[in-house]
Short mmCIF file of C-alpha atoms and ligand atoms in Angstrom, two decimals:
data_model
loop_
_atom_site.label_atom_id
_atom_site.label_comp_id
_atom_site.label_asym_id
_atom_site.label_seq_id
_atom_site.Cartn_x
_atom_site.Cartn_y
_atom_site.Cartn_z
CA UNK A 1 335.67 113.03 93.49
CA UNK A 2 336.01 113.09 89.69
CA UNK A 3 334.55 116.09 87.87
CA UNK A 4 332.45 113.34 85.71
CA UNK A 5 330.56 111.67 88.64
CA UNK A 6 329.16 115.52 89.26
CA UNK A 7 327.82 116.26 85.68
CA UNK A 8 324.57 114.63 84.25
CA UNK A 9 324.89 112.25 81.42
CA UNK A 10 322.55 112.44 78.49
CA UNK A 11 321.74 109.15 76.96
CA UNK A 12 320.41 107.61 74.30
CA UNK A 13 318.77 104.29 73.79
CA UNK A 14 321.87 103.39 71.99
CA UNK A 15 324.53 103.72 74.89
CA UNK A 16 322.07 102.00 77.64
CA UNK A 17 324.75 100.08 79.13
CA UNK A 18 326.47 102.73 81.38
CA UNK A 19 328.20 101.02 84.41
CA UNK A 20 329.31 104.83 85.51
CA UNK A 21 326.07 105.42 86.65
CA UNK A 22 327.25 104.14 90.27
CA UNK A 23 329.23 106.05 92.46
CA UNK A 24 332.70 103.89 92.31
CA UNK A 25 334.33 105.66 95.82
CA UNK A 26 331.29 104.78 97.98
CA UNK A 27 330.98 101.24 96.63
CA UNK A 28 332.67 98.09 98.34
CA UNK A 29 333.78 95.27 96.11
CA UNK A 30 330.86 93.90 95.56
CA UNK A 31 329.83 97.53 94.68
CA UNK A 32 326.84 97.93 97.57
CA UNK A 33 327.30 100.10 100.73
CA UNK A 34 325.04 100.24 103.62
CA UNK A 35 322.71 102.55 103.60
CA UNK A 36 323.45 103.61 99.75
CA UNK A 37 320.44 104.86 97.51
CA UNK A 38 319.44 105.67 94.13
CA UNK A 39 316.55 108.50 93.87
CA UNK A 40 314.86 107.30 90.76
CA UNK A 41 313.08 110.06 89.62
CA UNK A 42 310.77 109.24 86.08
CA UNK A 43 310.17 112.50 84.38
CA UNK A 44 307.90 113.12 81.42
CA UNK A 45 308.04 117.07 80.33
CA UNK A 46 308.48 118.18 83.97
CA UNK A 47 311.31 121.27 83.04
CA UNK A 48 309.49 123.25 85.26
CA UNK A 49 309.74 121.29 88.24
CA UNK A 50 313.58 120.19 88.09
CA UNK A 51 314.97 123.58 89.42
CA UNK A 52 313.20 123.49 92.39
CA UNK A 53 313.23 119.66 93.52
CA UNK A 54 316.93 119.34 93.21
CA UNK A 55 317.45 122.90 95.38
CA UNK A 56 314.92 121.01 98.00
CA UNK A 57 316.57 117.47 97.87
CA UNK A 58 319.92 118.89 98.78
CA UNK A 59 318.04 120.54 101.69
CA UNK A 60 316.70 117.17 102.47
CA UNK A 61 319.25 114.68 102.08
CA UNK A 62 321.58 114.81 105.18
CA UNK A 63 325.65 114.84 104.35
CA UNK A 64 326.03 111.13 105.79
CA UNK A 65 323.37 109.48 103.21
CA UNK A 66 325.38 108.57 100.17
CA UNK A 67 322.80 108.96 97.45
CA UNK A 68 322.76 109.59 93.89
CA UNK A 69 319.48 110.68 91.67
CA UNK A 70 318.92 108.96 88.24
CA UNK A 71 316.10 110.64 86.20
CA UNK A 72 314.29 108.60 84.04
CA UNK A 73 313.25 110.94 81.16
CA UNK A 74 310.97 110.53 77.79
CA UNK A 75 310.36 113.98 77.56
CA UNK A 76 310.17 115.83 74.70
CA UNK A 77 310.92 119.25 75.95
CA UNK A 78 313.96 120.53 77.29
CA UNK A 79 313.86 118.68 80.57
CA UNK A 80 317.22 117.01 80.03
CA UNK A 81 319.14 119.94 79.07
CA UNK A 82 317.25 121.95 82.33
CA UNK A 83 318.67 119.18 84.72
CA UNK A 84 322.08 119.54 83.16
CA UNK A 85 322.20 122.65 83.65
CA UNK A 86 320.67 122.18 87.30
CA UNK A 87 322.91 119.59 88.16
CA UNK A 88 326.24 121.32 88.57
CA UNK A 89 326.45 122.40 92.01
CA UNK A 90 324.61 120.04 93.87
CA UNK A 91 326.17 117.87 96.46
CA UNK A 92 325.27 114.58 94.82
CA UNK A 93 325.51 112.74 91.26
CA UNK A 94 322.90 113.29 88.71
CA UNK A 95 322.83 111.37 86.12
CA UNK A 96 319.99 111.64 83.02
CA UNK A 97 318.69 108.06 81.00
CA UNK A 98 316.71 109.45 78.24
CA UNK A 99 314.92 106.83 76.65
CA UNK A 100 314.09 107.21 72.46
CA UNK A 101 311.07 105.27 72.95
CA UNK A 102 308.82 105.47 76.33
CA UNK A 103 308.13 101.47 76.57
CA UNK A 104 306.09 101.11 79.77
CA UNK A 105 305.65 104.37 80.47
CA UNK A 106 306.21 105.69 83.74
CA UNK A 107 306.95 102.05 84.87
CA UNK A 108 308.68 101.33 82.17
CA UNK A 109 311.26 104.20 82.96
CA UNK A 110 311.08 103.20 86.84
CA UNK A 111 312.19 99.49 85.34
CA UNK A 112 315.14 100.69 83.97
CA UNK A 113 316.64 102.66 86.44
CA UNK A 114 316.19 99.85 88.24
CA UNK A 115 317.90 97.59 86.62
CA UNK A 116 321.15 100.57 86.50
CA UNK A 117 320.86 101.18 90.44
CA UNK A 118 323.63 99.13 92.55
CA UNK A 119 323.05 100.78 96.21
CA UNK A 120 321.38 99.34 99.02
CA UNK A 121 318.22 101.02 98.22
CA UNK A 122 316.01 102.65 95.74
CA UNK A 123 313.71 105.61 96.19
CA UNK A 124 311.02 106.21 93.43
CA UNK A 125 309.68 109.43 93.41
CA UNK A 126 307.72 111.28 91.23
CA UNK A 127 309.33 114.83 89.72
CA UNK A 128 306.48 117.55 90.33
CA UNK A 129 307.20 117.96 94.09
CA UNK A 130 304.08 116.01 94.86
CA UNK A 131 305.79 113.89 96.83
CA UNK A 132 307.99 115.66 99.44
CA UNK A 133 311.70 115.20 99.02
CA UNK A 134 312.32 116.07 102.60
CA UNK A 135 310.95 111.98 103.38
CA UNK A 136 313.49 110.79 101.49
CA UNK A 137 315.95 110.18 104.50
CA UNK A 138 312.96 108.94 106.75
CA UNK A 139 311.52 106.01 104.19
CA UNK A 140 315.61 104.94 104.04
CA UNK A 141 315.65 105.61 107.93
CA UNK A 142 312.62 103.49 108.62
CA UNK A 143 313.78 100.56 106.38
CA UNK A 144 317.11 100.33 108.19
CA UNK A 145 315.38 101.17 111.37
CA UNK A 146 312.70 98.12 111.13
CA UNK A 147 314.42 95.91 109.23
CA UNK A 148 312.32 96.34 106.28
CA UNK A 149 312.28 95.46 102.50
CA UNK A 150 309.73 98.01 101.42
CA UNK A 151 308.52 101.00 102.85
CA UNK A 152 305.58 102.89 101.29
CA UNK A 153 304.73 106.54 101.79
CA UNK A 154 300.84 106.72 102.46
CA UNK A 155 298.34 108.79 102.15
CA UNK A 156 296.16 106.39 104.27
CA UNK A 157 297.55 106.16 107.55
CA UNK A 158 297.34 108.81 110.39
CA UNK A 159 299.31 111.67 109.23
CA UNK A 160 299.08 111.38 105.91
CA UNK A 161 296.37 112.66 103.64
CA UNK A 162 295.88 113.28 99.90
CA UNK A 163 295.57 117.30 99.71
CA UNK A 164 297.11 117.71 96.16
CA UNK A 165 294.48 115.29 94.50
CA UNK A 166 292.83 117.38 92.40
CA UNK A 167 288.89 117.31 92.51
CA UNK A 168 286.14 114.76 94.51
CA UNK A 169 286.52 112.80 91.26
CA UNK A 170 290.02 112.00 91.33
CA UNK A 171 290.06 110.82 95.06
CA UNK A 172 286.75 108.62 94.67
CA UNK A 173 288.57 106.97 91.46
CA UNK A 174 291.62 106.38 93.80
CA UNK A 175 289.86 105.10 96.67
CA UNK A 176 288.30 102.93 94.18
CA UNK A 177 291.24 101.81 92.78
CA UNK A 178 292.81 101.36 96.30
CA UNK A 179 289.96 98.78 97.21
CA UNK A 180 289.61 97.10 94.00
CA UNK A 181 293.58 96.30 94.35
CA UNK A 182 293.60 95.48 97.64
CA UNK A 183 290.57 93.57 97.52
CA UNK A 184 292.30 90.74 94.60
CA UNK A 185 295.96 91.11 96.33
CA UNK A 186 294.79 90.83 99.85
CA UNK A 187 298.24 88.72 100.67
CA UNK A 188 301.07 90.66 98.41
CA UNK A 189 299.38 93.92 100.01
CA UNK A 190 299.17 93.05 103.70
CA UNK A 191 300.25 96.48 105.43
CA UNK A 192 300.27 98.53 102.61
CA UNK A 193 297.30 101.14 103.09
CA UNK A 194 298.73 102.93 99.55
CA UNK A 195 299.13 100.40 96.99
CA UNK A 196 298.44 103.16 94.45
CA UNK A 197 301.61 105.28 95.92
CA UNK A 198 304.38 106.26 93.63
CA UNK A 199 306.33 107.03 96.18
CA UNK A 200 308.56 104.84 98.26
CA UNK A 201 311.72 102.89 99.42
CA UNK A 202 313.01 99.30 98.41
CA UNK A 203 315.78 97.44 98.97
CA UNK A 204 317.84 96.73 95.73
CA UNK A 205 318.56 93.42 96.71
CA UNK A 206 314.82 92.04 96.90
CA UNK A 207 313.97 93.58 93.26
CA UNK A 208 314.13 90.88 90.16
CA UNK A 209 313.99 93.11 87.75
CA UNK A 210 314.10 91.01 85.22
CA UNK A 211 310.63 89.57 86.51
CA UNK A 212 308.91 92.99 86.11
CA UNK A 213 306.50 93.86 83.45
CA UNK A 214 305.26 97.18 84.13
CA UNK A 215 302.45 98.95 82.54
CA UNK A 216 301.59 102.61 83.30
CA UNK A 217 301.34 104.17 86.29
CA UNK A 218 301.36 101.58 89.15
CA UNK A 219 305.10 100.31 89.35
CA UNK A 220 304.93 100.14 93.29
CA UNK A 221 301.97 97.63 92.88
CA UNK A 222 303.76 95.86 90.31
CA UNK A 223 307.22 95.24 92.89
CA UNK A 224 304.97 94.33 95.61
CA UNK A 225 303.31 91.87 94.00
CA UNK A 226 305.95 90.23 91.70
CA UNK A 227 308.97 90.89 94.13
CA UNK A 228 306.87 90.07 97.77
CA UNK A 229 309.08 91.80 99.57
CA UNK A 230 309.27 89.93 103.15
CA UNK A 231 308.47 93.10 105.18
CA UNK A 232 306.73 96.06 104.93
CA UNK A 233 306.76 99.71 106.40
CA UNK A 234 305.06 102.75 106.26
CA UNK A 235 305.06 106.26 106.66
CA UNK A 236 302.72 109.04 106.23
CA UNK A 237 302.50 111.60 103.82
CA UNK A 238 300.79 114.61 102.64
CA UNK A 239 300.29 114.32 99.07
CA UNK A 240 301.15 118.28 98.07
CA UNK A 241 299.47 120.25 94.89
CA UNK A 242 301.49 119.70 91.82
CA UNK A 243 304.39 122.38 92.12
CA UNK A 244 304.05 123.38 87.86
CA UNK A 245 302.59 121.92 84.54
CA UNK A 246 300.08 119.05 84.33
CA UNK A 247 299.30 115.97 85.52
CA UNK A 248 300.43 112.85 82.50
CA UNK A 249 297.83 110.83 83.43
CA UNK A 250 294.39 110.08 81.20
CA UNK A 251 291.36 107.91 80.85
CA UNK A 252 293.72 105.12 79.07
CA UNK A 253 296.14 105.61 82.00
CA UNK A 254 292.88 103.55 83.37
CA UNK A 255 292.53 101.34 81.11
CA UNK A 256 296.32 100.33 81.44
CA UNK A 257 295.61 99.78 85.07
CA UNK A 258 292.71 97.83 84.06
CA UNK A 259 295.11 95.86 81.92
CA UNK A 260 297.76 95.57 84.25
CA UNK A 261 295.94 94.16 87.13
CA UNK A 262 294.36 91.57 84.89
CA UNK A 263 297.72 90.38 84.21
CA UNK A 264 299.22 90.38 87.20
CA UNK A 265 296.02 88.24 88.97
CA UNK A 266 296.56 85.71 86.34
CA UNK A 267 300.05 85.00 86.30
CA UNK A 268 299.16 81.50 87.34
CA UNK A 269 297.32 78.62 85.56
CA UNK A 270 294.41 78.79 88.03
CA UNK A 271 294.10 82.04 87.89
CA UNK A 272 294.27 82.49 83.89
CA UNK A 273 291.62 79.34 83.93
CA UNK A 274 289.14 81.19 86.10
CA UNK A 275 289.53 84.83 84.27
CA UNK A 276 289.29 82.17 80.63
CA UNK A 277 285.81 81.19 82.43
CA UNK A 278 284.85 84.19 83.29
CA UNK A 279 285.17 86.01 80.11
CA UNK A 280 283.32 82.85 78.51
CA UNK A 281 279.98 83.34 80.86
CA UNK A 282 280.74 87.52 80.00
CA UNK A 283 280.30 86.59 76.53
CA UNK A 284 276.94 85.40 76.62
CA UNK A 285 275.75 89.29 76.66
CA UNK A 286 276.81 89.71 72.83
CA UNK A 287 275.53 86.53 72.09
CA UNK A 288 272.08 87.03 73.28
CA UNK A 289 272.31 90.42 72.20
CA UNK A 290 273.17 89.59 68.42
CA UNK A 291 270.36 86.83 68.33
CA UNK A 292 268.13 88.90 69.56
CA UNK A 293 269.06 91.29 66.65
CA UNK A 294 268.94 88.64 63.90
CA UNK A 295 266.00 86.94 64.77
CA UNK A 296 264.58 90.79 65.06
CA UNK A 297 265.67 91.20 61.52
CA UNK A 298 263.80 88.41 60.40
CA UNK A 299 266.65 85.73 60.01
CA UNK A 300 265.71 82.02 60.91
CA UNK A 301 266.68 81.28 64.64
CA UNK A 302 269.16 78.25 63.56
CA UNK A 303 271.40 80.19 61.33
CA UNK A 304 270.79 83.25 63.60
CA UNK A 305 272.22 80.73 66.62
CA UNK A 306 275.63 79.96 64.27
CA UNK A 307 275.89 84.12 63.43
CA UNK A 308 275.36 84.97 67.19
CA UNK A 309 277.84 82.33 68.43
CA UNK A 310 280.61 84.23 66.46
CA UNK A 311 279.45 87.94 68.19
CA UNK A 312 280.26 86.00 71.63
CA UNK A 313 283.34 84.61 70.60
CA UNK A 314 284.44 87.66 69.28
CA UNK A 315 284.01 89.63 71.66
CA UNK A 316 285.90 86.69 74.21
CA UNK A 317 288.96 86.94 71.72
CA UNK A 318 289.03 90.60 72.25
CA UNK A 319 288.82 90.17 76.06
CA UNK A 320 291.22 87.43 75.93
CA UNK A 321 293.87 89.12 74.42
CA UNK A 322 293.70 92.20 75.45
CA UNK A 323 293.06 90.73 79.69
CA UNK A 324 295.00 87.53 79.86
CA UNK A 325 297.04 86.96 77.46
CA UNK A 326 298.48 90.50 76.87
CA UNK A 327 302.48 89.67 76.85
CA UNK A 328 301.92 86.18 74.52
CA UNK A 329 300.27 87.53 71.51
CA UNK A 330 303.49 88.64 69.67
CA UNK A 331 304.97 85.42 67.87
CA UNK A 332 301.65 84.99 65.92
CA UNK A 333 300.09 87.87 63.22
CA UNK A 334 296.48 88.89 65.12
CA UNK A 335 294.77 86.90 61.76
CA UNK A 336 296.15 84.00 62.68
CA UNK A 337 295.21 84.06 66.43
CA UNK A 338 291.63 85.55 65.85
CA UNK A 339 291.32 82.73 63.16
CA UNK A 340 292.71 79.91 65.44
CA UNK A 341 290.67 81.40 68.24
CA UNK A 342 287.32 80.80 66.32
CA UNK A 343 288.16 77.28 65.07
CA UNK A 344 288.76 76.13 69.03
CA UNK A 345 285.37 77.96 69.81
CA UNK A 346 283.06 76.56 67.10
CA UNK A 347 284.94 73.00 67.62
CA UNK A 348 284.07 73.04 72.01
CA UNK A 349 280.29 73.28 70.71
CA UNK A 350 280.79 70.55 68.05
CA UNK A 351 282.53 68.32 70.59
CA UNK A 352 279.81 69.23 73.26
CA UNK A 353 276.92 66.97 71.33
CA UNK A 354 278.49 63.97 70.84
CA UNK A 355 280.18 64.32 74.32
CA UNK A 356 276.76 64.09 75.96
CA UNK A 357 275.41 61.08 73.79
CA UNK A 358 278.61 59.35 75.22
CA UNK A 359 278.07 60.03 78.58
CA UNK A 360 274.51 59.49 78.18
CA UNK A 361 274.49 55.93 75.84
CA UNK A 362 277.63 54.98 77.47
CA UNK A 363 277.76 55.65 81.14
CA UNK A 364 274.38 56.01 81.62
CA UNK A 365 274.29 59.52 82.90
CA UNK A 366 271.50 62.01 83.34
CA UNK A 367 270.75 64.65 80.62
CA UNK A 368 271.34 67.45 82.65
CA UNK A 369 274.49 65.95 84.21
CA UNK A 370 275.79 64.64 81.28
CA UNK A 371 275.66 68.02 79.56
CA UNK A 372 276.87 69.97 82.99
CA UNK A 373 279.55 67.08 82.80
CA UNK A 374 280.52 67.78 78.95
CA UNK A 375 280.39 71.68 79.45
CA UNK A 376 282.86 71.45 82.18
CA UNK A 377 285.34 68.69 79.95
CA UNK A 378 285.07 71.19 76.85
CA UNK A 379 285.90 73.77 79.00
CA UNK A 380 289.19 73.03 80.65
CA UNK A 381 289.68 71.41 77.24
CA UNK A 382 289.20 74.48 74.85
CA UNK A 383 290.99 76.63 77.42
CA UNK A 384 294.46 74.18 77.30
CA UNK A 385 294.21 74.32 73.72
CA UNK A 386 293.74 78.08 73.71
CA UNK A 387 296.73 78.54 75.72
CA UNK A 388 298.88 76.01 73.57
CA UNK A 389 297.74 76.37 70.54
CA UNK A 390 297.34 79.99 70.13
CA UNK A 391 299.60 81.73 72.90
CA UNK A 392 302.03 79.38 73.71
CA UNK A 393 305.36 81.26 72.02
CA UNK A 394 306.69 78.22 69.46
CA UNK A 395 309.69 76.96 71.15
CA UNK A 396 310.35 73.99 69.77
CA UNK A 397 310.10 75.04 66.07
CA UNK A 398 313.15 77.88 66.85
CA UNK A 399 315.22 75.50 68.21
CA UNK A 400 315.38 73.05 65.09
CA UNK A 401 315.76 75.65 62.96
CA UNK A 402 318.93 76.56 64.58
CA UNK A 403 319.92 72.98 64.47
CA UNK A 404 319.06 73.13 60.00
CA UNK A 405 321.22 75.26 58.28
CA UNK A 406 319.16 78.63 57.24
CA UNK A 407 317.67 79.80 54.35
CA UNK A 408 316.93 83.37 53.39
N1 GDD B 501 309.84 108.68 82.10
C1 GDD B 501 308.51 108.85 82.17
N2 GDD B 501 307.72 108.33 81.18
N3 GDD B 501 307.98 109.55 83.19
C2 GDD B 501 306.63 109.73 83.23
C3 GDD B 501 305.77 109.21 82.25
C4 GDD B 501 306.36 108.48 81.16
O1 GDD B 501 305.68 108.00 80.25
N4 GDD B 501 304.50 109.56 82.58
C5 GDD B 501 304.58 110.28 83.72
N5 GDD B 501 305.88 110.38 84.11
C6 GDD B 501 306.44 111.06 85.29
C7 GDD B 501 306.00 112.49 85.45
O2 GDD B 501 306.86 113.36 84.75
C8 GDD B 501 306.09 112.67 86.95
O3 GDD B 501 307.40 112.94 87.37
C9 GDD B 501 305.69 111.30 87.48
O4 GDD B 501 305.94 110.38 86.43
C10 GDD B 501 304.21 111.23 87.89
O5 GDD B 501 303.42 111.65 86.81
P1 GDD B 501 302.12 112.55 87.01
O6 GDD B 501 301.52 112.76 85.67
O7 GDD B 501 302.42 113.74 87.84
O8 GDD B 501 301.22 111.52 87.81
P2 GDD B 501 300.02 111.80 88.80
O9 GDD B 501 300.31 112.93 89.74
O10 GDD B 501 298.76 111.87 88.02
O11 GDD B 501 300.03 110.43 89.60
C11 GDD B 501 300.94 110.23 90.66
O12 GDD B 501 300.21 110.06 91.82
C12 GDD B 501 299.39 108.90 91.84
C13 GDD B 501 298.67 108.83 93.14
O13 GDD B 501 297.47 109.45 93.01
C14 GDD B 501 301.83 109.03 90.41
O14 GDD B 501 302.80 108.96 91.43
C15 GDD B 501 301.07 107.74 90.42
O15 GDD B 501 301.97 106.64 90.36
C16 GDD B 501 300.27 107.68 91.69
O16 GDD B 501 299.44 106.52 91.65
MN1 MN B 502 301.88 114.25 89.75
#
């Protein structure tokens, strides 16, 4: 073997295209052996920890397992030099990404060694011994063994338990977190008991990695619910006390899981309708809050009505944009969304009125089902022209201006 494929490589953002990264004399021509596998290993300030989880994962991984560990890193200590230096008599490739910017965080960095691996399988893993390297070989083992696409390492299943989380507080938020996710992906998590896992083994070929959007922590959720792999395994675990240094994770670590699984449940129309709706009824809290406030102050309820209606429909935009439409707000400066946002808003209660004297004078209708009628039209209405008229990226404008010649 070449004395390159043996020494860690120390990237930058610049020279992200590195097709050495895969191990050329185990690959076939199509560059994928049986049984292959990239350890993916995200690391964020973890020089402590490298030393000792290399030494154990050349314990652990048996001669016959062709595998070759890719860390991750946005550190910004010495971790990259300290698994250089690690690296040099080990029995298998290391190879170091280190990213100038930490987009996505810990899935984020996950994303993109996914998108370098070209074995059979990938192994995430986390870098502070948490996870035990010595199941490496069985979550490959069980894959080939069952014929699955996935195979999670649980704390949930007999044998497995969660020893290393630190404090009563930790494991209630994580059971919490477990049920919450399980309860709005019942389907894309059928059989897995640890959705919240960071530790586990996937086939390379069943990841579209081009599909992911990762945000924070929870990059196995993200694959299993984007990718749906076919088949699932498991296999328990004992989730061990942090080997050195500190935990990464924070309170906005929660809110980005908050965030995440908001977009994930509404990547379809239905879905985004229903969370639209029910930030709308959420809404009437600041609403009746603020005219409560107004009228309080002395303010004349009808004006008081108009200054309330904006509190609510502020407080949807922030929703909106922060819970559904996260990944569309980019072609379009915030002043111009917020100020389109407010026009559609004001323009649903405008249309409501003479909505209802149609239905009513026209067709006849009941009152109250002529206005149940009209709320339901200006609805679905205001939420299509929400989504086309404030998030929908301008596709059609790019496109002729490629067709004009430019001016600058
Ligand atoms: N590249 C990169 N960028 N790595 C990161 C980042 C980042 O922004 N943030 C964290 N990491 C790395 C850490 O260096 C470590 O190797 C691994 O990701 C896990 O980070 P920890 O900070 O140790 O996470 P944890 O122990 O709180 O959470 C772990 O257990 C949870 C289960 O309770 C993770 O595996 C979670 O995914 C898992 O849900
Ligand atoms: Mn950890």
């Amino acid at each position: 073997m070449s004395e390159d494929l043996w020494t860690p490589h120390a990237l930058s953002n610049a020279e992200l295209s590195i097709p050495e990264l895969s191990i050329p004399a185990l690959s076939d021509s199509d560059g994928v052996v049986a049984g292959s596998v990239t350890l993916i290993i995200p690391t964020f300030n973890e020089a402590g920890n490298i030393g000792e989880l290399l030494s154990r994962l050349a314990d652990s991984l048996p001669a016959h397992l062709p595998c070759e560990v890719l860390f991750v890193d946005d550190s910004t200590d010495d971790t990259p030099a300290v698994i250089e230096k690690a690296a040099l008599d080990l029995p298998f490739p290391v190879s170091v990404l280190h990213r100038e910017s930490a987009s996505g965080g810990l899935g984020g960095a996950v994303v993109e060694g996914l998108k370098r691996a070209d074995t059979d399988w990938i192994v995430v893993m986390d870098a502070d011994l948490q996870h035990p390297p010595h199941l490496v070989p069985e979550l490959v083992g069980e894959g080939e063994r069952t014929g699955a696409d996935l195979v999670v390492a649980s704390r949930y299943i007999p044998g497995g338990s969660r020893a290393g989380l630190a404090g009563s507080y930790r494991i209630a938020v994580s059971r919490g977190a477990t049920w919450l996710t399980k309860g709005l992906f019942p389907r894309a998590l059928r059989g897995i008991s640890d959705p919240m896992s960071g530790f586990f083994a996937m086939r390379r070929a069943v990841v579209t990695a081009d599909a992911l959007k990762p945000l924070g922590y929870k990059i196995l959720l993200e694959l299993a619910v984007r990718c749906r792999p076919a088949k699932v395994a498991e296999v328990p675990f004992v989730f061990q006390d942090r080997y050195s240094g500190e935990s990464k994770s924070s309170a906005r670590e929660g809110m980005r899981f908050l965030a995440h699984l908001a977009a994930l449940r509404s990547a379809t129309p239905l879905a985004r309708m229903i969370g639209f709706g029910l930030i709308g009824l959420s809404g009437f809290v600041p609403n009746l809050f603020a005219l409560w406030l107004l009228t309080h102050a002395g303010m004349h309820y009808l004006p008081a009505e108009i200054a309330a209606n904006q509190a609510g429909v502020l407080w949807n935009f922030v929703l909106i944009e922060t819970l559904l439409f996260r990944d569309r707000r980019r072609h379009r400066h915030w002043a111009d969304r917020i100020g389109r946002f407010v026009v559609l808003a004001n323009a649903d209660l405008l249309l409501r009125i003479p909505l209802i004297a149609l239905f009513v004078g026209r067709f006849g209708m009941e009152v109250l089902s002529a206005t149940a009628l009209a709320l339901v039209t200006t609805f679905v209405l205001r939420f299509a022209a929400t989504e086309a008229l404030v998030y929908l990226p301008r596709k059609t404008r790019s496109r002729t201006r490629t067709a004009r010649p430019t001016r600058s």
